[in-house]
């Protein structure tokens, strides 16, 4: 009897074709779910008969209460090597092995610049007008060359974003609670003296921090009020770092020129959610990690994880 494997949030329906699952086909039956399960009861009902679950990023939480309702689960695979919504102690207590996969930082860097450039040059508004027979030119683009790019976070992703900014001829500054002058010099950017200075003096601000107790709500109403009225905010990191209600208020009031957002407090966004219709907002449905190479890595490594688990030598263990 083959083991049953569930793949969650396969929105594009590519999980079993973008990677080669044949090495486990004889022993594992794979079922992909293209719709998102929005609550624990739905998850427990859907996953109760599965031995293996592959979950994408941190969209689906696996708390102790859910793990207790999945008696057959033996292997939980998360994309990436960090996942803050899995209760590792509970998984161990229930005999569930948790493994991760490699993940590239390049796709979120590229999406960050897609959002920033789209906002700066009014790409969506101009494209919509052109296709609908609207006005020929209605926006005046914001320049990048010579403008200041402020980065909240200068880790692996932030550092790569900085390099692109420098290539555009931007002045790049960065700040985080742990950022050192040595790291800033290594990347070739300015170490901002404070978060407040970075926000007040930057023309574009991009968030590249891990979510934790110190970064949750780091950018709220007071911080948004520091931004220039001509400034743009980009968040491809974690939604909870930027207060979503405060951002919506700033956009509606026109206190900033615009925002590019790829992450949300609720995912997928419900129909009618205010983020779907906010003015001055360029939004994408959490596409930062969604690229062919990353998916090939995620699902290819998931197959490797399953093979290793089946022979008793799990790899890339988390927790």
Coordinates of C-alpha atoms in Angstrom, one line a residue:
X1 CA 0.0 0.0 0.0
X2 CA 1.5 3.3 -1.1
X3 CA 1.9 6.3 1.3
X4 CA -0.3 9.3 0.6
X5 CA 1.3 12.7 0.1
X6 CA -0.6 16.0 0.0
X7 CA 0.8 19.1 -1.7
X8 CA -0.8 22.3 -0.4
X9 CA -1.5 25.5 -2.2
X10 CA -0.5 24.3 -5.7
X11 CA -2.3 27.3 -7.1
X12 CA -0.8 27.0 -10.6
X13 CA -1.2 23.2 -10.8
X14 CA 2.4 22.6 -11.5
X15 CA 3.8 20.8 -8.5
X16 CA 3.9 17.3 -10.1
X17 CA 5.1 18.5 -13.5
X18 CA 7.8 21.1 -12.7
X19 CA 9.8 18.4 -10.8
X20 CA 10.4 14.7 -11.4
X21 CA 8.4 12.7 -8.9
X22 CA 9.1 9.3 -10.5
X23 CA 11.7 8.3 -7.9
X24 CA 8.9 7.9 -5.4
X25 CA 6.0 7.1 -7.7
X26 CA 6.0 3.4 -6.7
X27 CA 5.7 4.1 -3.0
X28 CA 3.9 7.4 -2.8
X29 CA 0.6 8.6 -4.2
X30 CA 0.6 12.4 -4.6
X31 CA -2.5 14.6 -4.3
X32 CA -2.3 18.3 -5.1
X33 CA -4.7 20.8 -3.6
X34 CA -5.1 23.9 -5.8
X35 CA -7.4 25.7 -3.4
X36 CA -6.4 27.1 -0.1
X37 CA -7.8 25.7 3.2
X38 CA -8.6 28.7 5.3
X39 CA -9.1 27.2 8.7
X40 CA -7.9 24.3 10.9
X41 CA -11.1 22.3 10.6
X42 CA -10.9 22.3 6.8
X43 CA -7.2 21.3 7.0
X44 CA -7.8 18.5 9.4
X45 CA -10.6 17.1 7.3
X46 CA -8.6 17.3 4.1
X47 CA -5.3 16.0 5.5
X48 CA -6.5 13.3 7.9
X49 CA -5.6 10.4 5.6
X50 CA -2.2 11.6 4.5
X51 CA 1.2 10.4 5.7
X52 CA 3.2 13.2 4.1
X53 CA 2.4 16.9 3.6
X54 CA 4.3 19.4 1.4
X55 CA 3.5 23.0 2.4
X56 CA 4.5 26.1 0.6
X57 CA 6.2 28.9 2.5
X58 CA 4.4 30.0 5.7
X59 CA 0.9 30.4 4.5
X60 CA -0.4 27.3 6.4
X61 CA 0.2 27.1 10.1
X62 CA 0.8 23.7 11.7
X63 CA 0.2 24.4 15.4
X64 CA 0.0 21.6 18.1
X65 CA -3.8 21.6 17.8
X66 CA -3.7 20.7 14.1
X67 CA -0.9 18.2 14.4
X68 CA -2.9 16.4 17.0
X69 CA -5.7 15.9 14.5
X70 CA -3.4 14.3 11.9
X71 CA -2.6 10.9 13.3
X72 CA -1.2 9.5 10.1
X73 CA 1.2 12.3 9.4
X74 CA 4.8 11.3 9.6
X75 CA 6.7 13.8 7.3
X76 CA 6.0 17.5 6.9
X77 CA 8.1 19.3 4.2
X78 CA 8.2 23.1 4.1
X79 CA 9.7 25.1 1.3
X80 CA 12.8 27.0 2.4
X81 CA 14.9 26.3 5.5
X82 CA 13.0 28.6 7.9
X83 CA 9.3 28.3 8.9
X84 CA 7.9 30.3 11.8
X85 CA 4.3 28.7 11.7
X86 CA 5.2 25.1 12.5
X87 CA 5.2 24.0 16.1
X88 CA 8.4 21.9 16.0
X89 CA 8.0 20.6 19.6
X90 CA 4.5 19.4 18.9
X91 CA 5.7 17.8 15.7
X92 CA 8.4 15.9 17.5
X93 CA 5.9 14.8 20.2
X94 CA 3.6 13.4 17.5
X95 CA 6.4 11.6 15.7
X96 CA 6.4 14.0 12.7
X97 CA 9.7 14.7 11.0
X98 CA 9.9 18.2 9.6
X99 CA 12.2 19.0 6.7
X100 CA 12.9 22.0 4.5
X101 CA 14.2 22.7 1.0
X102 CA 16.8 25.1 -0.5
X103 CA 15.4 28.4 -1.6
X104 CA 16.9 31.2 -3.8
X105 CA 16.9 34.8 -2.7
X106 CA 17.0 36.0 -6.3
X107 CA 13.3 35.8 -7.2
X108 CA 12.2 38.2 -4.4
X109 CA 15.0 40.6 -5.3
X110 CA 13.7 40.7 -8.9
X111 CA 10.1 41.1 -7.8
X112 CA 11.1 44.0 -5.5
X113 CA 12.5 45.8 -8.5
X114 CA 9.4 45.0 -10.6
X115 CA 7.2 46.6 -8.0
X116 CA 9.5 49.6 -7.5
X117 CA 9.9 50.3 -11.2
X118 CA 6.2 49.7 -11.9
X119 CA 5.3 52.3 -9.3
X120 CA 8.0 54.8 -10.3
X121 CA 7.0 54.8 -14.0
X122 CA 3.2 54.3 -13.6
X123 CA 3.4 51.2 -15.6
X124 CA 0.0 49.8 -14.7
X125 CA -1.9 53.0 -15.1
X126 CA -0.3 53.8 -18.4
X127 CA -0.8 50.3 -19.8
X128 CA -4.5 50.3 -18.7
X129 CA -5.0 53.6 -20.4
X130 CA -3.3 52.6 -23.6
X131 CA -5.3 49.4 -23.9
X132 CA -8.6 51.1 -23.1
X133 CA -8.1 54.0 -25.5
X134 CA -7.5 56.4 -22.7
X135 CA -5.2 59.4 -22.5
X136 CA -1.8 59.2 -24.2
X137 CA 0.5 59.8 -21.2
X138 CA -1.1 60.7 -17.9
X139 CA 1.7 60.2 -15.4
X140 CA 5.1 61.8 -14.9
X141 CA 7.6 59.1 -13.8
X142 CA 9.8 59.3 -10.7
X143 CA 13.5 59.2 -11.4
X144 CA 15.8 56.6 -9.8
X145 CA 19.2 58.0 -10.7
X146 CA 20.4 60.2 -7.9
X147 CA 17.5 59.4 -5.6
X148 CA 17.9 57.7 -2.3
X149 CA 16.9 54.1 -1.7
X150 CA 16.4 53.2 1.9
X151 CA 16.6 49.6 2.9
X152 CA 15.2 48.2 6.1
X153 CA 17.4 45.2 6.4
X154 CA 20.6 44.4 4.6
X155 CA 20.8 40.6 4.7
X156 CA 21.0 38.3 1.7
X157 CA 18.0 39.8 -0.1
X158 CA 18.5 43.4 1.0
X159 CA 22.2 43.2 -0.1
X160 CA 21.2 42.1 -3.6
X161 CA 18.5 44.8 -3.8
X162 CA 21.2 47.4 -2.8
X163 CA 23.5 46.3 -5.6
X164 CA 20.7 46.9 -8.2
X165 CA 20.0 50.3 -6.7
X166 CA 23.7 51.2 -7.0
X167 CA 23.7 50.1 -10.6
X168 CA 20.8 52.5 -11.3
X169 CA 22.9 55.3 -9.8
X170 CA 20.9 55.6 -6.6
X171 CA 22.2 56.6 -3.3
X172 CA 21.6 53.6 -1.1
X173 CA 21.2 53.7 2.7
X174 CA 20.3 50.9 5.1
X175 CA 19.2 50.4 8.7
X176 CA 18.2 47.6 11.0
X177 CA 18.6 47.0 14.7
X178 CA 21.6 44.7 14.1
X179 CA 23.2 46.3 11.1
X180 CA 26.9 47.1 11.5
X181 CA 29.0 49.7 9.7
X182 CA 31.2 46.8 8.5
X183 CA 28.3 45.1 6.8
X184 CA 27.2 48.4 5.2
X185 CA 30.7 49.0 3.8
X186 CA 30.9 45.4 2.5
X187 CA 27.8 46.0 0.4
X188 CA 28.9 49.6 -0.5
X189 CA 26.0 51.4 1.1
X190 CA 25.6 54.1 3.8
X191 CA 24.6 53.0 7.3
X192 CA 21.7 55.2 8.3
X193 CA 22.0 56.7 11.8
X194 CA 18.4 55.7 12.7
X195 CA 15.3 54.2 11.3
X196 CA 13.6 57.6 11.5
X197 CA 16.4 59.2 9.4
X198 CA 16.2 56.5 6.8
X199 CA 12.5 56.9 6.4
X200 CA 12.5 60.7 6.4
X201 CA 15.3 61.1 3.9
X202 CA 14.6 58.3 1.4
X203 CA 12.7 58.5 -1.9
X204 CA 12.1 54.8 -2.0
X205 CA 11.9 52.5 1.1
X206 CA 12.1 48.7 0.7
X207 CA 11.6 46.2 3.6
X208 CA 13.9 43.2 3.8
X209 CA 13.7 42.0 7.4
X210 CA 12.8 38.7 9.0
X211 CA 9.6 38.8 11.1
X212 CA 10.1 38.5 14.8
X213 CA 9.2 40.2 18.0
X214 CA 11.4 43.2 17.3
X215 CA 10.3 43.7 13.7
X216 CA 6.5 43.1 14.1
X217 CA 4.8 46.5 13.5
X218 CA 8.2 48.2 13.0
X219 CA 6.6 50.5 10.4
X220 CA 3.4 51.9 11.8
X221 CA 1.5 55.2 11.5
X222 CA 4.2 57.3 13.1
X223 CA 6.9 55.8 10.8
X224 CA 4.7 56.3 7.7
X225 CA 4.2 59.9 8.7
X226 CA 8.0 60.4 8.4
X227 CA 8.0 59.5 4.7
X228 CA 8.1 62.3 2.1
X229 CA 4.7 62.7 0.3
X230 CA 6.7 61.8 -2.9
X231 CA 8.1 58.6 -1.4
X232 CA 7.2 55.0 -2.3
X233 CA 7.2 52.0 0.1
X234 CA 7.9 48.5 -1.0
X235 CA 7.2 45.4 1.1
X236 CA 8.1 42.0 -0.3
X237 CA 9.2 40.6 3.1
X238 CA 6.5 40.0 5.7
X239 CA 3.2 41.7 6.0
X240 CA 3.2 42.1 9.8
X241 CA 6.4 44.3 9.6
X242 CA 4.3 47.1 8.2
X243 CA 1.0 47.9 9.9
X244 CA -1.5 47.2 7.2
X245 CA -4.3 49.5 8.5
X246 CA -1.8 52.4 8.9
X247 CA -0.6 51.8 5.3
X248 CA -4.1 51.8 4.0
X249 CA -4.8 55.1 5.8
X250 CA -1.7 56.6 4.4
X251 CA -2.6 55.5 0.8
X252 CA -6.2 56.8 1.0
X253 CA -5.0 60.1 2.5
X254 CA -2.3 60.5 -0.2
X255 CA 0.4 61.0 2.5
X256 CA 2.8 58.9 0.4
X257 CA 3.1 58.6 -3.4
X258 CA 2.4 54.9 -3.4
X259 CA 3.2 51.4 -2.2
X260 CA 4.2 48.1 -3.7
X261 CA 3.1 45.1 -1.7
X262 CA 3.5 41.4 -2.2
X263 CA 2.6 40.2 1.3
X264 CA -0.7 40.5 3.3
X265 CA -2.1 39.8 6.8
X266 CA -4.5 37.3 5.2
X267 CA -3.5 35.1 2.3
X268 CA -5.2 34.6 -0.1
X269 CA -6.9 38.0 0.2
X270 CA -10.7 37.6 0.6
X271 CA -12.9 39.1 -2.0
X272 CA -13.7 42.7 -1.1
X273 CA -10.6 43.1 1.1
X274 CA -9.6 46.8 1.3
X275 CA -6.1 46.0 0.0
X276 CA -7.7 44.9 -3.3
X277 CA -9.0 48.4 -4.1
X278 CA -6.6 50.8 -2.2
X279 CA -5.5 53.8 -4.2
X280 CA -1.8 54.3 -5.1
X281 CA -1.1 50.6 -4.5
X282 CA 0.6 48.1 -6.8
X283 CA -0.1 44.7 -5.3
X284 CA 0.9 41.2 -6.3
X285 CA -0.4 37.9 -4.7
X286 CA 2.8 36.9 -2.8
X287 CA 4.8 36.2 -6.0
X288 CA 8.2 36.9 -4.4
X289 CA 9.3 33.3 -4.3
X290 CA 7.2 32.2 -7.3
X291 CA 9.6 31.5 -10.2
X292 CA 10.3 28.4 -12.3
X293 CA 13.8 27.9 -10.8
X294 CA 12.5 28.2 -7.2
X295 CA 9.6 25.8 -7.9
X296 CA 12.0 23.3 -9.5
X297 CA 14.1 23.5 -6.4
X298 CA 11.2 23.3 -3.9
X299 CA 9.5 20.3 -5.4
X300 CA 12.7 18.6 -6.5
X301 CA 14.1 18.8 -3.0
X302 CA 10.7 17.6 -1.6
X303 CA 11.1 14.4 -3.6
X304 CA 14.7 14.1 -2.3
X305 CA 13.4 14.6 1.2
X306 CA 10.7 11.9 0.8
X307 CA 13.3 9.4 -0.6
X308 CA 15.7 10.0 2.3
X309 CA 12.9 9.7 4.9
X310 CA 11.7 6.4 3.4
X311 CA 15.2 4.9 3.9
X312 CA 15.5 6.2 7.4
X313 CA 18.0 9.0 6.8
X314 CA 16.0 12.3 6.7
X315 CA 17.8 15.3 5.3
X316 CA 17.4 19.1 5.8
X317 CA 15.6 18.6 9.1
X318 CA 14.1 21.7 10.7
X319 CA 13.3 22.4 14.3

